[in-house]
Amino acid sequence: MAEIAYPIGVLIMAYGGPNNLAEIPGYLADIRAGRPTTPAVLAEITNNYRQIGGKSPLLEFTEQQVAAVQAQLDPAQFKCYLGMRHWAPWIEEVVGQMVADGITHAVSLVLAPHYSKMSIAKYQDKIADGLAMYHGAIDFAHINSYHTAAPYLEALTNRVQEGLARWPAEERADVHVVFSAHSLPVRIIKMGDPYDTQLRETATLVAEQAGLRPEQWSWSYQSAG
């Protein structure tokens, strides 16, 4: 086993988003793999971003998360990096920076707890592309999922309980909780992708920890699939 050189890199990744309205066409082109976006759809999406301040808040939020992780780690042992899949800072370029920094071993973590070949695996492909592009030889340990991690379940349980607290105590037993997530094409699930199973495992565990009765909660997807 090769000796580990410190610091170990920690590459934290998220989806990415435009930093201003002018970046939206390029952002959509990357998401759609170059396929054109109709003017009507572009106008609708631009208006949506305009209503939340003219940019995606994702980069700022993710920077705060990465800084919080780094603050919990020994800087002599670990160095955190932030990479985005569909916009700057691009994962491939961040991997290049890790190579330039002399990182030889690293951990990758996508800020999406449930594994899918259409999501987490795509981020890992970007890492491989970056290593090829910058002639790197970083040994990555990929965290594929953490959908049953105790702190994650605790955080979700707390949010459910906060939501239930909006109703008077005598009414909470009648409140129905709906867990929801973005869907995948059915054909992907039928190929054995674990995404749906992992989501339902998370929902079941959170419902149990929140004290919900089996008939008091249900599962749904936010989009067709």
Short mmCIF file of C-alpha atoms in Angstrom, two decimals:
data_model
loop_
_atom_site.label_atom_id
_atom_site.label_comp_id
_atom_site.label_asym_id
_atom_site.label_seq_id
_atom_site.Cartn_x
_atom_site.Cartn_y
_atom_site.Cartn_z
CA MET A 1 0.00 0.00 0.00
CA ALA A 2 1.39 3.38 -1.02
CA GLU A 3 2.28 5.74 1.78
CA ILE A 4 -0.24 8.54 2.17
CA ALA A 5 1.08 12.06 1.73
CA TYR A 6 -0.70 14.74 3.71
CA PRO A 7 -2.85 16.72 3.48
CA ILE A 8 -5.57 14.44 2.15
CA GLY A 9 -7.86 16.25 -0.26
CA VAL A 10 -11.58 16.44 0.45
CA LEU A 11 -13.50 17.27 -2.72
CA ILE A 12 -17.05 18.37 -1.92
CA MET A 13 -19.30 18.66 -4.94
CA ALA A 14 -22.69 20.12 -5.80
CA TYR A 15 -24.82 20.69 -8.88
CA GLY A 16 -23.83 24.26 -9.73
CA GLY A 17 -25.85 27.29 -10.75
CA PRO A 18 -25.57 30.63 -12.58
CA ASN A 19 -24.06 33.55 -10.69
CA ASN A 20 -26.03 36.10 -12.70
CA LEU A 21 -28.76 36.22 -15.35
CA ALA A 22 -26.25 36.47 -18.20
CA GLU A 23 -24.84 33.05 -17.30
CA ILE A 24 -28.16 31.24 -17.58
CA PRO A 25 -27.94 30.31 -21.30
CA GLY A 26 -24.49 28.76 -20.84
CA TYR A 27 -25.58 27.00 -17.68
CA LEU A 28 -28.59 25.47 -19.42
CA ALA A 29 -26.45 24.47 -22.40
CA ASP A 30 -24.17 22.50 -20.08
CA ILE A 31 -27.08 20.79 -18.33
CA ARG A 32 -28.64 19.92 -21.67
CA ALA A 33 -25.34 18.71 -23.16
CA GLY A 34 -25.45 21.40 -25.84
CA ARG A 35 -29.07 20.85 -26.87
CA PRO A 36 -30.77 24.20 -27.54
CA THR A 37 -33.18 25.67 -25.01
CA THR A 38 -36.34 27.19 -26.47
CA PRO A 39 -36.80 30.96 -25.97
CA ALA A 40 -39.95 30.31 -23.92
CA VAL A 41 -38.17 27.97 -21.51
CA LEU A 42 -35.17 30.31 -21.27
CA ALA A 43 -37.48 33.22 -20.46
CA GLU A 44 -39.31 31.19 -17.81
CA ILE A 45 -36.11 30.05 -16.11
CA THR A 46 -34.60 33.53 -16.30
CA ASN A 47 -37.70 34.94 -14.62
CA ASN A 48 -37.48 32.29 -11.91
CA TYR A 49 -33.91 33.31 -11.11
CA ARG A 50 -34.86 36.98 -11.26
CA GLN A 51 -37.39 36.36 -8.50
CA ILE A 52 -34.70 34.95 -6.18
CA GLY A 53 -32.21 37.76 -6.67
CA GLY A 54 -30.92 37.15 -10.19
CA LYS A 55 -28.61 34.27 -9.34
CA SER A 56 -28.43 30.83 -7.79
CA PRO A 57 -27.71 30.84 -4.05
CA LEU A 58 -26.15 27.37 -4.30
CA LEU A 59 -22.51 28.45 -4.60
CA GLU A 60 -22.69 30.68 -1.54
CA PHE A 61 -24.45 28.03 0.53
CA THR A 62 -22.00 25.34 -0.56
CA GLU A 63 -19.00 27.54 0.18
CA GLN A 64 -20.34 27.93 3.71
CA GLN A 65 -20.73 24.16 4.05
CA VAL A 66 -17.21 23.50 2.78
CA ALA A 67 -15.81 26.10 5.18
CA ALA A 68 -17.70 24.46 8.05
CA VAL A 69 -16.28 21.04 7.15
CA GLN A 70 -12.76 22.43 6.90
CA ALA A 71 -13.16 24.05 10.32
CA GLN A 72 -13.82 20.60 11.81
CA LEU A 73 -10.69 19.09 10.28
CA ASP A 74 -6.99 19.39 11.05
CA PRO A 75 -5.63 21.56 8.20
CA ALA A 76 -2.35 19.67 8.37
CA GLN A 77 -4.23 16.46 7.63
CA PHE A 78 -7.03 17.55 5.29
CA LYS A 79 -7.62 20.25 2.69
CA CYS A 80 -11.13 20.87 1.40
CA TYR A 81 -12.01 21.79 -2.17
CA LEU A 82 -15.31 22.77 -3.79
CA GLY A 83 -16.31 21.66 -7.27
CA MET A 84 -19.53 22.06 -9.25
CA ARG A 85 -20.85 19.72 -11.91
CA HIS A 86 -22.59 22.19 -14.21
CA TRP A 87 -20.90 25.54 -13.54
CA ALA A 88 -17.84 27.16 -12.06
CA PRO A 89 -15.88 26.16 -10.12
CA TRP A 90 -15.87 23.17 -12.49
CA ILE A 91 -15.02 19.80 -10.95
CA GLU A 92 -12.43 19.07 -13.64
CA GLU A 93 -10.59 22.35 -12.99
CA VAL A 94 -10.70 21.86 -9.24
CA VAL A 95 -9.18 18.40 -9.69
CA GLY A 96 -6.47 20.12 -11.71
CA GLN A 97 -5.83 22.46 -8.78
CA MET A 98 -5.59 19.47 -6.45
CA VAL A 99 -3.01 17.93 -8.76
CA ALA A 100 -1.08 21.20 -8.79
CA ASP A 101 -1.24 21.33 -4.99
CA GLY A 102 0.43 17.93 -4.80
CA ILE A 103 -2.57 16.04 -3.45
CA THR A 104 -2.03 12.29 -3.83
CA HIS A 105 -5.00 10.91 -1.87
CA ALA A 106 -8.49 12.33 -1.63
CA VAL A 107 -12.07 11.72 -0.59
CA SER A 108 -14.98 12.78 -2.80
CA LEU A 109 -18.41 13.66 -1.46
CA VAL A 110 -21.43 14.84 -3.42
CA LEU A 111 -23.95 16.89 -1.46
CA ALA A 112 -26.67 14.42 -2.40
CA PRO A 113 -27.04 11.52 0.03
CA HIS A 114 -28.66 8.99 -2.32
CA TYR A 115 -26.70 7.16 -5.00
CA SER A 116 -27.71 6.95 -8.64
CA LYS A 117 -25.82 6.25 -11.82
CA MET A 118 -27.47 9.38 -13.20
CA SER A 119 -26.26 11.62 -10.39
CA ILE A 120 -23.41 10.55 -8.11
CA ALA A 121 -21.72 8.46 -10.79
CA LYS A 122 -21.73 11.45 -13.14
CA TYR A 123 -19.82 13.53 -10.60
CA GLN A 124 -17.28 10.76 -10.26
CA ASP A 125 -16.93 10.69 -14.05
CA LYS A 126 -16.07 14.40 -13.90
CA ILE A 127 -13.29 13.59 -11.44
CA ALA A 128 -11.91 10.99 -13.83
CA ASP A 129 -12.09 13.52 -16.66
CA GLY A 130 -10.18 16.03 -14.56
CA LEU A 131 -7.46 13.52 -13.72
CA ALA A 132 -7.07 12.68 -17.40
CA MET A 133 -7.10 16.33 -18.43
CA TYR A 134 -4.43 17.37 -15.92
CA HIS A 135 -2.46 14.10 -15.98
CA GLY A 136 -3.16 13.48 -12.31
CA ALA A 137 -2.77 10.31 -10.30
CA ILE A 138 -4.80 11.15 -7.21
CA ASP A 139 -6.16 8.07 -5.43
CA PHE A 140 -9.81 8.97 -4.76
CA ALA A 141 -12.03 7.24 -2.21
CA HIS A 142 -15.60 7.99 -3.29
CA ILE A 143 -18.44 8.26 -0.80
CA ASN A 144 -21.31 6.85 -2.84
CA SER A 145 -24.15 7.45 -0.39
CA TYR A 146 -24.89 8.40 3.18
CA HIS A 147 -28.67 8.18 3.19
CA THR A 148 -28.77 6.37 6.55
CA ALA A 149 -26.05 8.35 8.33
CA ALA A 150 -27.26 9.18 11.83
CA PRO A 151 -26.55 12.95 11.71
CA TYR A 152 -28.34 13.23 8.36
CA LEU A 153 -31.39 11.38 9.65
CA GLU A 154 -31.35 13.50 12.79
CA ALA A 155 -31.31 16.71 10.74
CA LEU A 156 -34.27 15.59 8.64
CA THR A 157 -36.16 14.39 11.70
CA ASN A 158 -35.67 17.77 13.34
CA ARG A 159 -37.10 19.51 10.27
CA VAL A 160 -40.15 17.25 10.29
CA GLN A 161 -40.71 17.92 13.97
CA GLU A 162 -40.30 21.66 13.40
CA GLY A 163 -42.96 21.44 10.72
CA LEU A 164 -45.35 19.51 12.94
CA ALA A 165 -44.85 22.09 15.69
CA ARG A 166 -46.68 24.64 13.53
CA TRP A 167 -49.93 22.90 14.45
CA PRO A 168 -51.46 22.88 17.93
CA ALA A 169 -50.43 19.80 19.91
CA GLU A 170 -53.94 18.38 19.84
CA GLU A 171 -53.98 18.48 16.00
CA ARG A 172 -50.55 17.04 15.20
CA ALA A 173 -51.67 13.42 15.18
CA ASP A 174 -53.90 14.27 12.21
CA VAL A 175 -51.18 16.01 10.17
CA HIS A 176 -50.05 13.97 7.17
CA VAL A 177 -46.37 14.22 6.20
CA VAL A 178 -45.30 13.82 2.57
CA PHE A 179 -41.66 13.00 1.81
CA SER A 180 -40.63 14.00 -1.70
CA ALA A 181 -37.61 13.96 -4.01
CA HIS A 182 -36.68 14.53 -7.64
CA SER A 183 -37.47 11.51 -9.79
CA LEU A 184 -35.47 9.42 -12.24
CA PRO A 185 -36.71 7.78 -15.45
CA VAL A 186 -38.46 4.49 -14.65
CA ARG A 187 -36.13 2.65 -17.03
CA ILE A 188 -33.16 3.57 -14.82
CA ILE A 189 -34.86 2.20 -11.71
CA LYS A 190 -35.76 -1.00 -13.57
CA MET A 191 -32.06 -1.44 -14.38
CA GLY A 192 -31.39 -1.86 -10.66
CA ASP A 193 -30.42 1.70 -9.76
CA PRO A 194 -30.60 1.99 -5.93
CA TYR A 195 -31.89 5.59 -5.87
CA ASP A 196 -35.55 4.80 -5.23
CA THR A 197 -34.76 2.17 -2.61
CA GLN A 198 -32.39 4.47 -0.74
CA LEU A 199 -34.88 7.35 -0.75
CA ARG A 200 -37.59 5.15 0.70
CA GLU A 201 -35.18 3.83 3.33
CA THR A 202 -34.42 7.39 4.39
CA ALA A 203 -38.10 8.33 4.52
CA THR A 204 -38.97 5.26 6.58
CA LEU A 205 -36.20 5.88 9.11
CA VAL A 206 -37.05 9.57 9.46
CA ALA A 207 -40.74 8.80 9.89
CA GLU A 208 -39.91 6.30 12.63
CA GLN A 209 -37.59 8.71 14.42
CA ALA A 210 -40.17 11.50 14.16
CA GLY A 211 -42.78 9.24 15.76
CA LEU A 212 -45.07 9.16 12.74
CA ARG A 213 -47.59 6.37 12.45
CA PRO A 214 -47.38 4.28 9.24
CA GLU A 215 -50.59 5.81 7.93
CA GLN A 216 -49.45 9.33 8.84
CA TRP A 217 -46.88 9.71 6.09
CA SER A 218 -46.44 8.93 2.41
CA TRP A 219 -43.84 9.07 -0.34
CA SER A 220 -43.93 11.00 -3.62
CA TYR A 221 -41.78 12.36 -6.43
CA GLN A 222 -41.58 16.03 -7.40
CA SER A 223 -41.51 15.31 -11.14
CA ALA A 224 -42.85 12.67 -13.50
CA GLY A 225 -41.23 9.26 -13.33
#
